[in-house]
PDB file of C-alpha atoms in Angstrom:
ATOM      1  CA  MET A   1     -30.927 -49.005  -2.279  1.00  0.00           C
ATOM      2  CA  LYS A   2     -28.563 -47.529  -4.732  1.00  0.00           C
ATOM      3  CA  LEU A   3     -26.201 -45.080  -3.199  1.00  0.00           C
ATOM      4  CA  TYR A   4     -23.731 -42.916  -5.349  1.00  0.00           C
ATOM      5  CA  LEU A   5     -20.765 -41.912  -2.971  1.00  0.00           C
ATOM      6  CA  ASP A   6     -18.819 -38.790  -3.931  1.00  0.00           C
ATOM      7  CA  PRO A   7     -15.458 -37.981  -2.463  1.00  0.00           C
ATOM      8  CA  GLY A   8     -15.089 -34.208  -3.047  1.00  0.00           C
ATOM      9  CA  HIS A   9     -12.423 -33.080  -5.347  1.00  0.00           C
ATOM     10  CA  GLY A  10      -9.539 -35.312  -6.395  1.00  0.00           C
ATOM     11  CA  GLY A  11      -6.528 -35.233  -8.964  1.00  0.00           C
ATOM     12  CA  SER A  12      -5.671 -32.020 -10.059  1.00  0.00           C
ATOM     13  CA  ASP A  13      -8.362 -30.253  -7.733  1.00  0.00           C
ATOM     14  CA  PRO A  14      -6.793 -30.821  -4.353  1.00  0.00           C
ATOM     15  CA  GLY A  15      -9.694 -28.906  -2.337  1.00  0.00           C
ATOM     16  CA  ALA A  16      -9.167 -27.296   0.961  1.00  0.00           C
ATOM     17  CA  GLN A  17      -5.640 -27.300   2.433  1.00  0.00           C
ATOM     18  CA  GLY A  18      -4.003 -26.711   5.592  1.00  0.00           C
ATOM     19  CA  ASN A  19      -1.828 -28.114   8.675  1.00  0.00           C
ATOM     20  CA  GLY A  20      -0.172 -30.426   6.288  1.00  0.00           C
ATOM     21  CA  LEU A  21      -3.310 -31.939   4.684  1.00  0.00           C
ATOM     22  CA  LEU A  22      -5.534 -32.100   1.511  1.00  0.00           C
ATOM     23  CA  GLU A  23      -8.908 -32.519   1.537  1.00  0.00           C
ATOM     24  CA  LYS A  24      -9.086 -34.804  -1.757  1.00  0.00           C
ATOM     25  CA  ASN A  25      -7.074 -37.224   0.528  1.00  0.00           C
ATOM     26  CA  LEU A  26      -9.432 -37.070   3.581  1.00  0.00           C
ATOM     27  CA  THR A  27     -12.607 -37.129   1.675  1.00  0.00           C
ATOM     28  CA  LEU A  28     -11.647 -40.354  -0.172  1.00  0.00           C
ATOM     29  CA  ASP A  29     -10.215 -42.266   2.994  1.00  0.00           C
ATOM     30  CA  ILE A  30     -13.620 -41.612   4.689  1.00  0.00           C
ATOM     31  CA  ALA A  31     -15.475 -42.580   1.555  1.00  0.00           C
ATOM     32  CA  LEU A  32     -13.642 -45.848   1.388  1.00  0.00           C
ATOM     33  CA  ARG A  33     -13.997 -46.663   4.841  1.00  0.00           C
ATOM     34  CA  LEU A  34     -17.802 -45.598   4.499  1.00  0.00           C
ATOM     35  CA  ARG A  35     -18.176 -47.951   1.553  1.00  0.00           C
ATOM     36  CA  SER A  36     -16.482 -50.918   3.371  1.00  0.00           C
ATOM     37  CA  ILE A  37     -18.718 -50.738   6.411  1.00  0.00           C
ATOM     38  CA  LEU A  38     -22.059 -50.493   4.453  1.00  0.00           C
ATOM     39  CA  GLU A  39     -21.163 -53.223   2.190  1.00  0.00           C
ATOM     40  CA  LYS A  40     -19.914 -55.501   4.971  1.00  0.00           C
ATOM     41  CA  ASN A  41     -22.740 -54.878   7.111  1.00  0.00           C
ATOM     42  CA  TYR A  42     -25.801 -54.456   5.403  1.00  0.00           C
ATOM     43  CA  GLN A  43     -28.023 -56.332   2.530  1.00  0.00           C
ATOM     44  CA  ASN A  44     -29.254 -55.069  -0.590  1.00  0.00           C
ATOM     45  CA  ILE A  45     -27.153 -52.112  -0.931  1.00  0.00           C
ATOM     46  CA  GLU A  46     -25.365 -51.096  -3.877  1.00  0.00           C
ATOM     47  CA  ILE A  47     -22.465 -48.151  -3.941  1.00  0.00           C
ATOM     48  CA  LYS A  48     -20.894 -46.419  -6.818  1.00  0.00           C
ATOM     49  CA  MET A  49     -18.478 -44.116  -6.032  1.00  0.00           C
ATOM     50  CA  SER A  50     -17.441 -41.194  -8.379  1.00  0.00           C
ATOM     51  CA  ARG A  51     -13.829 -41.896  -7.623  1.00  0.00           C
ATOM     52  CA  THR A  52     -11.704 -44.554  -5.940  1.00  0.00           C
ATOM     53  CA  SER A  53      -8.424 -43.282  -6.582  1.00  0.00           C
ATOM     54  CA  ASP A  54      -6.621 -39.667  -6.695  1.00  0.00           C
ATOM     55  CA  LEU A  55      -8.447 -38.741 -10.184  1.00  0.00           C
ATOM     56  CA  THR A  56      -9.583 -35.404 -11.425  1.00  0.00           C
ATOM     57  CA  LYS A  57     -13.572 -35.561 -12.310  1.00  0.00           C
ATOM     58  CA  SER A  58     -15.667 -32.685 -13.025  1.00  0.00           C
ATOM     59  CA  LEU A  59     -18.921 -31.920 -11.042  1.00  0.00           C
ATOM     60  CA  ILE A  60     -21.026 -32.222 -13.941  1.00  0.00           C
ATOM     61  CA  GLN A  61     -19.246 -35.941 -14.641  1.00  0.00           C
ATOM     62  CA  ARG A  62     -20.124 -36.955 -11.115  1.00  0.00           C
ATOM     63  CA  THR A  63     -24.067 -35.893 -11.223  1.00  0.00           C
ATOM     64  CA  ASP A  64     -24.546 -37.353 -14.782  1.00  0.00           C
ATOM     65  CA  GLU A  65     -23.070 -40.642 -13.834  1.00  0.00           C
ATOM     66  CA  ALA A  66     -25.115 -40.554 -10.794  1.00  0.00           C
ATOM     67  CA  ASN A  67     -28.260 -39.818 -12.666  1.00  0.00           C
ATOM     68  CA  SER A  68     -27.689 -42.228 -15.365  1.00  0.00           C
ATOM     69  CA  TRP A  69     -27.036 -45.117 -12.804  1.00  0.00           C
ATOM     70  CA  GLY A  70     -30.429 -44.116 -11.050  1.00  0.00           C
ATOM     71  CA  ALA A  71     -28.998 -43.766  -7.592  1.00  0.00           C
ATOM     72  CA  ASP A  72     -31.361 -43.418  -4.488  1.00  0.00           C
ATOM     73  CA  PHE A  73     -29.183 -41.246  -2.607  1.00  0.00           C
ATOM     74  CA  TYR A  74     -26.186 -39.051  -3.373  1.00  0.00           C
ATOM     75  CA  LEU A  75     -23.894 -38.461  -0.692  1.00  0.00           C
ATOM     76  CA  SER A  76     -20.840 -35.897  -1.035  1.00  0.00           C
ATOM     77  CA  ILE A  77     -18.131 -36.102   1.364  1.00  0.00           C
ATOM     78  CA  HIS A  78     -16.012 -32.856   2.114  1.00  0.00           C
ATOM     79  CA  ILE A  79     -13.569 -30.914   4.363  1.00  0.00           C
ATOM     80  CA  ASN A  80     -14.366 -27.282   5.154  1.00  0.00           C
ATOM     81  CA  SER A  81     -12.099 -24.336   5.340  1.00  0.00           C
ATOM     82  CA  ASP A  82     -12.362 -20.917   6.872  1.00  0.00           C
ATOM     83  CA  LYS A  83      -9.048 -18.901   6.932  1.00  0.00           C
ATOM     84  CA  GLY A  84      -8.589 -20.796  10.766  1.00  0.00           C
ATOM     85  CA  SER A  85     -11.238 -19.329  12.393  1.00  0.00           C
ATOM     86  CA  ALA A  86     -13.948 -21.732  12.421  1.00  0.00           C
ATOM     87  CA  SER A  87     -14.565 -25.214  13.406  1.00  0.00           C
ATOM     88  CA  GLY A  88     -17.030 -27.889  13.308  1.00  0.00           C
ATOM     89  CA  TYR A  89     -19.512 -30.167  11.434  1.00  0.00           C
ATOM     90  CA  GLU A  90     -22.037 -29.117   8.988  1.00  0.00           C
ATOM     91  CA  ASP A  91     -24.308 -30.598   6.487  1.00  0.00           C
ATOM     92  CA  TYR A  92     -26.113 -29.053   3.419  1.00  0.00           C
ATOM     93  CA  ILE A  93     -29.306 -30.319   1.367  1.00  0.00           C
ATOM     94  CA  TYR A  94     -30.369 -28.236  -1.896  1.00  0.00           C
ATOM     95  CA  SER A  95     -31.925 -24.742  -1.208  1.00  0.00           C
ATOM     96  CA  GLY A  96     -35.145 -25.333  -3.022  1.00  0.00           C
ATOM     97  CA  LEU A  97     -36.522 -27.963  -0.537  1.00  0.00           C
ATOM     98  CA  SER A  98     -38.475 -27.820   2.433  1.00  0.00           C
ATOM     99  CA  ASN A  99     -37.609 -29.060   5.586  1.00  0.00           C
ATOM    100  CA  ASN A 100     -40.394 -31.608   5.391  1.00  0.00           C
ATOM    101  CA  SER A 101     -38.925 -33.147   1.981  1.00  0.00           C
ATOM    102  CA  ALA A 102     -37.697 -36.602   1.990  1.00  0.00           C
ATOM    103  CA  THR A 103     -34.173 -35.230   1.501  1.00  0.00           C
ATOM    104  CA  ALA A 104     -34.447 -33.205   4.636  1.00  0.00           C
ATOM    105  CA  GLN A 105     -35.732 -36.261   6.807  1.00  0.00           C
ATOM    106  CA  TYR A 106     -32.979 -38.381   5.219  1.00  0.00           C
ATOM    107  CA  ARG A 107     -30.377 -35.636   6.098  1.00  0.00           C
ATOM    108  CA  ASP A 108     -31.899 -35.409   9.951  1.00  0.00           C
ATOM    109  CA  LEU A 109     -31.260 -38.675  10.647  1.00  0.00           C
ATOM    110  CA  ILE A 110     -27.770 -38.769   9.075  1.00  0.00           C
ATOM    111  CA  HIS A 111     -26.707 -35.488  10.850  1.00  0.00           C
ATOM    112  CA  SER A 112     -27.842 -36.871  14.090  1.00  0.00           C
ATOM    113  CA  GLU A 113     -25.634 -40.232  13.880  1.00  0.00           C
ATOM    114  CA  VAL A 114     -22.461 -38.394  12.663  1.00  0.00           C
ATOM    115  CA  ILE A 115     -22.601 -35.606  15.274  1.00  0.00           C
ATOM    116  CA  LYS A 116     -22.509 -38.608  17.774  1.00  0.00           C
ATOM    117  CA  LEU A 117     -19.305 -39.967  16.793  1.00  0.00           C
ATOM    118  CA  ASN A 118     -17.283 -37.162  15.251  1.00  0.00           C
ATOM    119  CA  LYS A 119     -16.009 -34.995  18.316  1.00  0.00           C
ATOM    120  CA  LEU A 120     -16.686 -31.809  16.401  1.00  0.00           C
ATOM    121  CA  PRO A 121     -18.847 -28.814  17.144  1.00  0.00           C
ATOM    122  CA  ASN A 122     -22.297 -28.804  15.879  1.00  0.00           C
ATOM    123  CA  ARG A 123     -22.796 -25.998  13.203  1.00  0.00           C
ATOM    124  CA  GLY A 124     -26.253 -26.983  12.053  1.00  0.00           C
ATOM    125  CA  LYS A 125     -28.377 -28.276   9.113  1.00  0.00           C
ATOM    126  CA  LYS A 126     -28.056 -25.927   6.142  1.00  0.00           C
ATOM    127  CA  ILE A 127     -29.143 -25.293   2.652  1.00  0.00           C
ATOM    128  CA  ALA A 128     -27.027 -24.479  -0.502  1.00  0.00           C
ATOM    129  CA  ASN A 129     -27.246 -24.232  -4.236  1.00  0.00           C
ATOM    130  CA  PHE A 130     -24.146 -26.214  -4.816  1.00  0.00           C
ATOM    131  CA  HIS A 131     -24.036 -28.418  -8.217  1.00  0.00           C
ATOM    132  CA  VAL A 132     -24.198 -31.746  -6.642  1.00  0.00           C
ATOM    133  CA  LEU A 133     -27.171 -30.788  -4.837  1.00  0.00           C
ATOM    134  CA  ARG A 134     -29.153 -29.003  -7.872  1.00  0.00           C
ATOM    135  CA  GLU A 135     -28.255 -31.284 -10.222  1.00  0.00           C
ATOM    136  CA  SER A 136     -28.660 -34.661  -9.028  1.00  0.00           C
ATOM    137  CA  SER A 137     -32.025 -36.301  -9.576  1.00  0.00           C
ATOM    138  CA  MET A 138     -32.185 -37.978  -6.331  1.00  0.00           C
ATOM    139  CA  ALA A 139     -32.236 -37.199  -2.969  1.00  0.00           C
ATOM    140  CA  ALA A 140     -28.670 -35.394  -2.014  1.00  0.00           C
ATOM    141  CA  MET A 141     -26.476 -34.219   0.841  1.00  0.00           C
ATOM    142  CA  LEU A 142     -23.069 -32.875   1.397  1.00  0.00           C
ATOM    143  CA  SER A 143     -21.258 -33.354   4.620  1.00  0.00           C
ATOM    144  CA  GLU A 144     -18.496 -30.882   5.852  1.00  0.00           C
ATOM    145  CA  ASN A 145     -16.431 -32.771   7.952  1.00  0.00           C
ATOM    146  CA  GLY A 146     -14.538 -30.183   9.996  1.00  0.00           C
ATOM    147  CA  PHE A 147     -12.220 -27.511   9.327  1.00  0.00           C
ATOM    148  CA  ILE A 148      -8.608 -28.348   7.856  1.00  0.00           C
ATOM    149  CA  ASP A 149      -7.099 -25.181   8.775  1.00  0.00           C
ATOM    150  CA  HIS A 150      -8.439 -24.988  12.285  1.00  0.00           C
ATOM    151  CA  ALA A 151      -5.955 -26.725  14.810  1.00  0.00           C
ATOM    152  CA  HIS A 152      -8.314 -28.824  16.735  1.00  0.00           C
ATOM    153  CA  ASP A 153     -10.159 -30.274  13.719  1.00  0.00           C
ATOM    154  CA  ALA A 154      -6.879 -30.788  11.706  1.00  0.00           C
ATOM    155  CA  ALA A 155      -5.465 -32.994  14.651  1.00  0.00           C
ATOM    156  CA  LEU A 156      -8.915 -35.157  14.588  1.00  0.00           C
ATOM    157  CA  MET A 157      -8.340 -35.402  10.830  1.00  0.00           C
ATOM    158  CA  LYS A 158      -4.731 -36.961  11.147  1.00  0.00           C
ATOM    159  CA  GLN A 159      -5.866 -39.869  13.618  1.00  0.00           C
ATOM    160  CA  GLU A 160      -7.193 -42.900  11.583  1.00  0.00           C
ATOM    161  CA  SER A 161      -9.850 -43.722  14.408  1.00  0.00           C
ATOM    162  CA  TRP A 162     -11.428 -40.263  13.967  1.00  0.00           C
ATOM    163  CA  ARG A 163     -11.817 -40.878  10.001  1.00  0.00           C
ATOM    164  CA  GLN A 164     -13.303 -44.398  10.716  1.00  0.00           C
ATOM    165  CA  SER A 165     -15.455 -42.869  13.394  1.00  0.00           C
ATOM    166  CA  VAL A 166     -16.847 -40.150  10.727  1.00  0.00           C
ATOM    167  CA  ALA A 167     -17.733 -43.136   8.184  1.00  0.00           C
ATOM    168  CA  GLN A 168     -19.223 -45.037  11.089  1.00  0.00           C
ATOM    169  CA  GLY A 169     -21.560 -42.097  11.721  1.00  0.00           C
ATOM    170  CA  HIS A 170     -22.657 -41.608   8.188  1.00  0.00           C
ATOM    171  CA  ALA A 171     -22.994 -45.633   7.912  1.00  0.00           C
ATOM    172  CA  ASN A 172     -25.267 -45.621  10.871  1.00  0.00           C
ATOM    173  CA  GLY A 173     -27.276 -42.711   9.346  1.00  0.00           C
ATOM    174  CA  ILE A 174     -27.877 -44.151   6.112  1.00  0.00           C
ATOM    175  CA  ALA A 175     -28.771 -47.213   7.614  1.00  0.00           C
ATOM    176  CA  LYS A 176     -31.378 -45.614   9.608  1.00  0.00           C
ATOM    177  CA  ALA A 177     -32.605 -43.196   6.971  1.00  0.00           C
ATOM    178  CA  PHE A 178     -33.028 -46.127   4.460  1.00  0.00           C
ATOM    179  CA  LYS A 179     -34.176 -48.810   6.886  1.00  0.00           C
ATOM    180  CA  LEU A 180     -31.198 -51.055   5.736  1.00  0.00           C
ATOM    181  CA  SER A 181     -31.231 -54.681   6.953  1.00  0.00           C
ATOM    182  CA  PRO A 182     -28.216 -56.251   8.683  1.00  0.00           C
ATOM    183  CA  LYS A 183     -26.419 -58.921   6.956  1.00  0.00           C
ATOM    184  CA  ASN A 184     -27.188 -62.256   8.630  1.00  0.00           C
ATOM    185  CA  ARG A 185     -24.880 -63.375  11.286  1.00  0.00           C
ATOM    186  CA  THR A 186     -24.278 -66.587  13.144  1.00  0.00           C
ATOM    187  CA  ASN A 187     -26.809 -66.222  16.043  1.00  0.00           C
ATOM    188  CA  PRO A 188     -24.678 -67.167  19.472  1.00  0.00           C
ATOM    189  CA  ALA A 189     -25.754 -69.573  21.449  1.00  0.00           C
ATOM    190  CA  PRO A 190     -28.185 -69.018  24.426  1.00  0.00           C
ATOM    191  CA  GLY A 191     -26.630 -67.316  27.025  1.00  0.00           C
ATOM    192  CA  SER A 192     -23.175 -66.613  25.199  1.00  0.00           C
ATOM    193  CA  ARG A 193     -21.995 -62.882  23.979  1.00  0.00           C
ATOM    194  CA  GLN A 194     -20.391 -61.182  21.224  1.00  0.00           C
ATOM    195  CA  SER A 195     -16.483 -61.390  21.217  1.00  0.00           C
ATOM    196  CA  LEU A 196     -14.706 -57.898  22.350  1.00  0.00           C
ATOM    197  CA  HIS A 197     -11.491 -57.263  21.031  1.00  0.00           C
ATOM    198  CA  LYS A 198      -9.869 -54.863  23.649  1.00  0.00           C
ATOM    199  CA  VAL A 199      -6.782 -52.737  22.681  1.00  0.00           C
ATOM    200  CA  ILE A 200      -4.024 -52.667  25.307  1.00  0.00           C
ATOM    201  CA  ALA A 201      -1.077 -50.172  25.326  1.00  0.00           C
ATOM    202  CA  GLY A 202       0.778 -51.505  28.294  1.00  0.00           C
ATOM    203  CA  SER A 203       0.001 -54.063  31.236  1.00  0.00           C
ATOM    204  CA  PHE A 204       1.972 -52.796  34.610  1.00  0.00           C
ATOM    205  CA  GLN A 205       1.994 -54.276  38.210  1.00  0.00           C
ATOM    206  CA  ASP A 206       2.774 -50.730  39.269  1.00  0.00           C
ATOM    207  CA  ARG A 207      -0.108 -48.550  38.732  1.00  0.00           C
ATOM    208  CA  THR A 208       2.021 -45.279  38.900  1.00  0.00           C
ATOM    209  CA  ASN A 209       3.771 -46.848  35.477  1.00  0.00           C
ATOM    210  CA  ALA A 210       0.312 -47.163  34.104  1.00  0.00           C
ATOM    211  CA  GLU A 211      -0.598 -43.658  35.156  1.00  0.00           C
ATOM    212  CA  HIS A 212       2.175 -42.583  33.170  1.00  0.00           C
ATOM    213  CA  GLN A 213       1.084 -44.456  30.120  1.00  0.00           C
ATOM    214  CA  LEU A 214      -2.249 -43.188  30.261  1.00  0.00           C
ATOM    215  CA  SER A 215      -0.654 -39.545  30.279  1.00  0.00           C
ATOM    216  CA  VAL A 216       1.359 -40.280  27.159  1.00  0.00           C
ATOM    217  CA  LEU A 217      -1.819 -41.538  25.273  1.00  0.00           C
ATOM    218  CA  LYS A 218      -3.496 -38.471  26.332  1.00  0.00           C
ATOM    219  CA  ALA A 219      -0.872 -36.394  24.873  1.00  0.00           C
ATOM    220  CA  LYS A 220      -1.192 -38.233  21.690  1.00  0.00           C
ATOM    221  CA  GLY A 221      -5.024 -37.609  21.490  1.00  0.00           C
ATOM    222  CA  PHE A 222      -5.834 -41.405  22.464  1.00  0.00           C
ATOM    223  CA  GLU A 223      -8.460 -41.955  24.764  1.00  0.00           C
ATOM    224  CA  SER A 224      -7.817 -44.423  27.344  1.00  0.00           C
ATOM    225  CA  PHE A 225      -8.290 -45.789  30.987  1.00  0.00           C
ATOM    226  CA  ILE A 226      -6.877 -48.087  33.556  1.00  0.00           C
ATOM    227  CA  ALA A 227      -8.499 -51.902  33.806  1.00  0.00           C
ATOM    228  CA  THR A 228      -7.385 -53.791  36.866  1.00  0.00           C
ATOM    229  CA  VAL A 229      -7.164 -57.388  36.137  1.00  0.00           C
ATOM    230  CA  GLU A 230      -5.729 -60.481  38.465  1.00  0.00           C
ATOM    231  CA  ILE A 231      -3.517 -63.073  36.914  1.00  0.00           C
ATOM    232  CA  SER A 232      -2.170 -65.913  38.661  1.00  0.00           C
ATOM    233  CA  GLY A 233      -3.185 -64.258  41.749  1.00  0.00           C
ATOM    234  CA  GLU A 234      -1.271 -61.169  41.017  1.00  0.00           C
ATOM    235  CA  LYS A 235      -3.020 -57.772  40.229  1.00  0.00           C
ATOM    236  CA  TRP A 236      -2.113 -55.871  36.879  1.00  0.00           C
ATOM    237  CA  TYR A 237      -3.091 -52.519  35.640  1.00  0.00           C
ATOM    238  CA  ARG A 238      -3.837 -52.677  31.803  1.00  0.00           C
ATOM    239  CA  VAL A 239      -3.897 -49.605  30.126  1.00  0.00           C
ATOM    240  CA  GLN A 240      -7.052 -49.966  27.430  1.00  0.00           C
ATOM    241  CA  ALA A 241      -7.357 -47.562  24.582  1.00  0.00           C
ATOM    242  CA  GLY A 242     -10.429 -49.057  23.160  1.00  0.00           C
ATOM    243  CA  ALA A 243     -12.904 -52.012  22.891  1.00  0.00           C
ATOM    244  CA  PHE A 244     -14.357 -53.279  19.396  1.00  0.00           C
ATOM    245  CA  SER A 245     -16.675 -56.111  18.471  1.00  0.00           C
ATOM    246  CA  ASN A 246     -15.056 -55.647  15.073  1.00  0.00           C
ATOM    247  CA  ARG A 247     -11.736 -57.068  15.230  1.00  0.00           C
ATOM    248  CA  ASP A 248     -10.420 -55.005  12.040  1.00  0.00           C
ATOM    249  CA  SER A 249     -11.123 -51.784  13.896  1.00  0.00           C
ATOM    250  CA  ALA A 250      -9.213 -53.016  17.031  1.00  0.00           C
ATOM    251  CA  GLU A 251      -6.264 -53.650  14.415  1.00  0.00           C
ATOM    252  CA  ALA A 252      -6.760 -50.182  12.669  1.00  0.00           C
ATOM    253  CA  ARG A 253      -6.515 -48.785  16.264  1.00  0.00           C
ATOM    254  CA  VAL A 254      -3.405 -50.586  17.097  1.00  0.00           C
ATOM    255  CA  ARG A 255      -1.817 -49.401  13.633  1.00  0.00           C
ATOM    256  CA  GLU A 256      -2.597 -45.981  14.451  1.00  0.00           C
ATOM    257  CA  MET A 257      -1.015 -46.213  17.946  1.00  0.00           C
ATOM    258  CA  GLU A 258       2.157 -47.674  16.358  1.00  0.00           C
ATOM    259  CA  SER A 259       2.349 -45.148  13.907  1.00  0.00           C
ATOM    260  CA  GLN A 260       2.528 -42.837  17.059  1.00  0.00           C
ATOM    261  CA  GLY A 261       5.456 -44.584  18.763  1.00  0.00           C
ATOM    262  CA  ILE A 262       3.172 -46.585  21.065  1.00  0.00           C
ATOM    263  CA  HIS A 263       3.289 -50.462  21.409  1.00  0.00           C
ATOM    264  CA  ALA A 264      -0.220 -52.050  21.510  1.00  0.00           C
ATOM    265  CA  PHE A 265      -1.862 -55.460  21.416  1.00  0.00           C
ATOM    266  CA  ILE A 266      -5.173 -56.928  21.289  1.00  0.00           C
ATOM    267  CA  ILE A 267      -6.872 -59.195  23.854  1.00  0.00           C
ATOM    268  CA  THR A 268     -10.269 -60.898  22.455  1.00  0.00           C
ATOM    269  CA  GLU A 269     -12.620 -61.914  25.245  1.00  0.00           C
TER     270      GLU A 269
END
């Protein structure tokens, strides 16, 4: 399967702007994460990106490149704006296609998976006469991942974990739509289980201290909970801010938390 992955805007075209953010930077970040997830976890997928850095590229150049390469699917990643009045996720296919088309079926699967992970209101599946949808020879979809000028959406966009989740949602949808096969992993011995990398943002013997840390994390937008463990016969209250089967994802969460002034570490079990 050949995927042409198109981070919207770039270079002299910043795209939408708001809350200290530029669309061109967000779309590139999400697209690079998406490429990494797909290449790391799935077989028989080739990915060409319209850009992998902050460069200027016209819409015609993008669709011509995808068409010449013979892509099977064109995915354009964007961020929306609407004078601060709208919030949520929506995606588009070409207005000349029916809801029964193969493109619409691919989009249905991707839409469903993205919505599961992106923490945004669902604004629905839409149609449009956008250049990249109209001029691409293959099935094509454009996703609008929140509104950069809306306070709630922008707060999420600033979180590395959110951008990773958006990429993961797109990856899950593409894998389902194109029936991608996972890369072979070493099979665990019977009765064993996969390692889990837990992000811990504090371990306390006084539950009151753990609850205070929980409130600090919540104020900074990190979902967390208190897990009770016994160590050397003593009870400890761990504040856990995520658990990941992929260590890279756990390390990304730690980096994000430390950028917010919160010390965190990983426990692998």
